[in-house]
Short mmCIF file of C-alpha atoms in Angstrom, two decimals:
data_model
loop_
_atom_site.label_atom_id
_atom_site.label_comp_id
_atom_site.label_asym_id
_atom_site.label_seq_id
_atom_site.Cartn_x
_atom_site.Cartn_y
_atom_site.Cartn_z
CA MET A 1 0.03 0.04 0.18
CA ALA A 2 2.81 2.26 0.79
CA PHE A 3 4.31 1.75 -2.77
CA ASP A 4 0.83 2.22 -4.17
CA ALA A 5 0.33 4.79 -2.69
CA GLY A 6 4.13 6.85 -3.60
CA GLU A 7 5.24 6.52 -0.61
CA VAL A 8 8.64 4.91 -1.14
CA ASP A 9 9.91 4.07 -4.56
CA PHE A 10 10.85 0.26 -4.27
CA LEU A 11 10.43 -2.58 -1.92
CA THR A 12 13.17 -5.34 -2.11
CA ASP A 13 11.35 -7.93 -0.48
CA LEU A 14 7.67 -8.59 -0.22
CA SER A 15 5.92 -11.01 2.71
CA VAL A 16 2.83 -11.45 1.83
CA PRO A 17 -0.08 -14.06 2.36
CA TYR A 18 -1.15 -12.85 -1.58
CA GLU A 19 1.95 -12.80 -2.84
CA HIS A 20 1.31 -15.64 -5.61
CA GLU A 21 -1.37 -13.44 -6.85
CA LEU A 22 0.81 -10.52 -7.39
CA HIS A 23 3.37 -12.91 -9.42
CA ARG A 24 0.12 -13.78 -11.50
CA LEU A 25 -0.90 -10.32 -12.43
CA ALA A 26 3.07 -10.33 -13.81
CA ARG A 27 3.35 -12.93 -15.72
CA ASP A 28 -0.49 -11.21 -16.80
CA GLY A 29 1.12 -8.61 -17.77
CA GLU A 30 -1.28 -6.64 -15.37
CA ARG A 31 1.57 -5.68 -12.49
CA ARG A 32 4.18 -4.56 -14.63
CA ASP A 33 6.04 -2.83 -11.35
CA PHE A 34 6.26 -5.97 -9.72
CA LYS A 35 9.47 -8.37 -11.01
CA PRO A 36 9.95 -12.02 -9.33
CA CYS A 37 13.50 -13.06 -9.40
CA LYS A 38 15.05 -16.35 -9.18
CA THR A 39 17.37 -17.13 -5.78
CA PRO A 40 18.59 -20.45 -4.94
CA ALA A 41 17.71 -21.36 -2.05
CA THR A 42 16.32 -24.37 -0.78
CA TYR A 43 13.28 -24.72 1.57
CA PHE A 44 12.68 -28.18 3.59
CA PHE A 45 11.75 -29.94 6.46
CA ASN A 46 14.26 -30.98 9.99
CA PHE A 47 13.19 -34.09 11.52
CA ASN A 48 14.87 -34.49 14.92
CA CYS A 49 16.80 -37.25 14.51
CA ALA A 50 18.47 -36.87 18.12
CA SER A 51 16.57 -36.66 20.96
CA PRO A 52 14.75 -40.24 21.96
CA GLU A 53 11.47 -37.38 23.41
CA VAL A 54 10.10 -34.37 22.73
CA ALA A 55 7.97 -32.78 24.85
CA GLY A 56 7.86 -36.18 27.34
CA ARG A 57 6.55 -38.35 23.67
CA LYS A 58 8.34 -40.94 21.77
CA ASN A 59 10.47 -39.48 18.71
CA PRO A 60 9.77 -41.62 16.13
CA PHE A 61 11.83 -39.83 13.98
CA VAL A 62 15.08 -41.14 15.48
CA ASP A 63 14.43 -44.37 13.05
CA PRO A 64 15.77 -43.38 9.27
CA ARG A 65 13.36 -45.62 8.38
CA VAL A 66 10.55 -43.38 9.97
CA ARG A 67 12.33 -40.45 8.58
CA ARG A 68 12.44 -42.09 5.44
CA ALA A 69 8.52 -42.65 4.91
CA PHE A 70 7.60 -39.56 5.88
CA THR A 71 9.66 -37.77 2.98
CA LEU A 72 8.05 -40.63 0.53
CA ALA A 73 5.07 -39.62 0.92
CA THR A 74 5.24 -35.84 0.56
CA ASP A 75 4.48 -34.17 -2.75
CA ARG A 76 6.65 -31.50 -3.80
CA VAL A 77 4.50 -30.71 -6.62
CA SER A 78 1.50 -30.28 -5.19
CA ILE A 79 2.96 -28.01 -2.47
CA VAL A 80 4.18 -26.18 -5.57
CA GLU A 81 1.58 -25.96 -7.83
CA ASN A 82 -1.50 -25.71 -5.44
CA VAL A 83 0.16 -24.09 -2.24
CA ARG A 84 3.06 -21.67 -3.00
CA LYS A 85 1.69 -20.77 -6.67
CA ARG A 86 4.56 -18.65 -7.60
CA ASP A 87 6.63 -20.69 -9.79
CA ASP A 88 8.91 -22.14 -7.56
CA ARG A 89 10.98 -24.99 -8.87
CA VAL A 90 10.42 -28.71 -7.53
CA ALA A 91 13.50 -29.57 -4.87
CA ARG A 92 14.72 -32.90 -5.81
CA SER A 93 17.53 -32.02 -3.91
CA PHE A 94 19.16 -29.94 -1.05
CA VAL A 95 21.66 -28.37 -3.59
CA PRO A 96 19.17 -26.18 -5.81
CA LEU A 97 19.71 -28.39 -9.42
CA ASP A 98 22.38 -25.94 -12.11
CA ALA A 99 22.31 -23.64 -9.40
CA ILE A 100 26.39 -24.09 -9.22
CA PRO A 101 27.76 -24.75 -12.43
CA GLY A 102 29.66 -27.63 -12.95
CA TYR A 103 27.94 -29.31 -10.28
CA GLN A 104 24.78 -31.53 -10.41
CA PRO A 105 23.13 -33.01 -7.50
CA PRO A 106 21.99 -36.19 -6.79
CA ASP A 107 18.82 -37.08 -6.87
CA GLY A 108 16.61 -37.31 -3.58
CA LEU A 109 13.34 -39.48 -2.77
CA PRO A 110 10.58 -39.53 -5.18
CA LEU A 111 6.61 -39.81 -4.07
CA ASP A 112 5.93 -43.03 -2.93
CA ILE A 113 3.07 -44.15 -0.45
CA PRO A 114 2.92 -47.41 -0.94
CA ALA A 115 6.87 -47.59 -0.01
CA ALA A 116 6.29 -45.52 2.73
CA GLN A 117 3.82 -47.38 4.27
CA ARG A 118 5.78 -50.87 3.86
CA LEU A 119 8.92 -48.57 5.71
CA LEU A 120 6.36 -47.63 8.44
CA ALA A 121 5.39 -50.95 9.03
CA GLU A 122 8.84 -52.16 8.84
CA ALA A 123 9.69 -49.38 11.69
CA GLY A 124 7.05 -50.85 14.35
CA TYR A 125 3.97 -49.17 13.07
CA ASN A 126 1.48 -50.89 10.97
CA THR A 127 -0.71 -47.84 10.67
CA GLY A 128 0.52 -43.93 11.40
CA ALA A 129 -2.20 -43.81 14.38
CA ASP A 130 0.59 -45.80 16.13
CA LEU A 131 3.53 -43.19 15.86
CA GLY A 132 1.07 -41.19 18.21
CA PRO A 133 0.70 -37.19 17.58
CA VAL A 134 3.67 -35.65 15.36
CA GLU A 135 4.73 -32.38 15.85
CA LEU A 136 4.89 -29.96 13.02
CA LEU A 137 7.05 -26.41 14.50
CA TYR A 138 7.17 -23.72 11.66
CA PRO A 139 7.26 -19.80 11.66
CA PRO A 140 3.30 -18.56 10.52
CA ARG A 141 4.19 -17.14 7.38
CA GLN A 142 4.81 -21.00 6.15
CA ALA A 143 1.42 -21.99 7.89
CA GLY A 144 -0.21 -22.46 4.30
CA VAL A 145 2.83 -25.52 3.16
CA CYS A 146 2.98 -26.58 6.70
CA GLN A 147 -1.24 -27.31 7.11
CA ALA A 148 -0.77 -29.22 3.10
CA LEU A 149 1.52 -31.23 4.35
CA ALA A 150 -0.07 -32.25 7.59
CA ARG A 151 -3.20 -33.11 5.15
CA MET A 152 -0.70 -35.65 3.14
CA TRP A 153 1.30 -37.14 5.66
CA GLU A 154 -2.47 -37.67 7.42
CA ASP A 155 -4.19 -38.79 4.21
CA SER A 156 -1.60 -41.40 2.77
CA LEU A 157 0.13 -42.28 6.04
CA GLY A 158 -3.35 -42.19 8.86
CA VAL A 159 -0.63 -40.25 11.19
CA GLN A 160 -2.22 -37.43 13.20
CA VAL A 161 -0.07 -34.24 12.75
CA GLU A 162 -0.26 -31.56 15.50
CA LEU A 163 0.90 -27.86 14.15
CA ARG A 164 2.73 -26.00 15.79
CA ALA A 165 3.18 -22.27 14.91
CA GLN A 166 5.97 -20.34 16.78
CA GLU A 167 6.90 -16.18 16.46
CA SER A 168 10.67 -16.28 14.53
CA LYS A 169 12.66 -15.73 17.82
CA THR A 170 10.34 -19.15 20.08
CA PHE A 171 10.83 -20.75 16.47
CA ALA A 172 14.45 -19.77 16.34
CA GLU A 173 15.11 -21.24 20.20
CA GLU A 174 13.12 -23.86 20.32
CA LYS A 175 14.63 -25.69 17.15
CA ALA A 176 18.43 -25.06 18.95
CA ARG A 177 17.25 -26.47 21.32
CA GLN A 178 15.91 -29.73 19.77
CA ARG A 179 12.28 -29.27 21.08
CA PHE A 180 10.83 -30.73 17.76
CA MET A 181 10.11 -33.30 15.62
CA ILE A 182 9.94 -31.96 12.46
CA ALA A 183 10.96 -28.49 11.71
CA TRP A 184 10.44 -25.63 9.04
CA GLY A 185 13.82 -24.90 7.14
CA ASN A 186 15.53 -23.27 4.48
CA TRP A 187 18.96 -22.12 2.96
CA TYR A 188 20.21 -19.71 1.05
CA PRO A 189 23.87 -19.69 -0.51
CA ASP A 190 26.76 -16.98 0.44
CA TYR A 191 28.80 -18.33 -2.34
CA ASN A 192 28.63 -20.05 -5.70
CA ASP A 193 29.78 -23.17 -4.57
CA PRO A 194 28.54 -26.62 -3.47
CA THR A 195 29.71 -26.37 0.16
CA THR A 196 27.70 -23.40 0.56
CA PHE A 197 25.07 -26.14 0.77
CA LEU A 198 26.60 -29.12 1.88
CA ASP A 199 28.36 -27.85 5.30
CA CYS A 200 24.81 -27.79 6.77
CA PHE A 201 25.51 -31.38 7.05
CA ALA A 202 29.09 -31.68 8.34
CA THR A 203 29.93 -32.31 11.86
CA GLY A 204 31.43 -29.76 13.40
CA ASN A 205 30.43 -26.84 11.33
CA GLY A 206 28.85 -24.00 12.73
CA ASN A 207 25.68 -24.11 10.28
CA ASN A 208 24.95 -27.66 11.61
#
């Protein structure tokens, strides 16, 4: 509104829930003052694989089969096309495809719900309900994606997902203290090399 009223000349970032509509208007030539740009960032979810319990509950994500099952039950295409709706690319790897010249990341796991269900059974959970409530921690502006993800897992795995939104400071503290089962994450690179992403998984690295 400040821009439309002439109170500011330009805005470098727009964090509003209707940004996808501005993208649509820009694509259709109706909003030529809105300039979408591509950045090689990755949005992802963290599994807490270190804490046997979270808030007094058993944490099933210490088992890699459970982590893999939830990943296999995630429809990234649906999130990009039906929730984000702003021309994001589907993330198949932590390092974005074609982001770093000369480096091609390996593909991640595909959408495979039957395989996800089999892995849960192998891990000792005949149904998703046997996992108990699974908590998903996120900042409020990511509510749309997290709600869609919760529905996916509930529909495909039968798990009960509890959504927990926290403002930025509390959200960061909860993640740092490992008081979560699954938590929203994102990463923007600092330099043009795959290590700007991959160092996040290196033991002893400050970004891990």
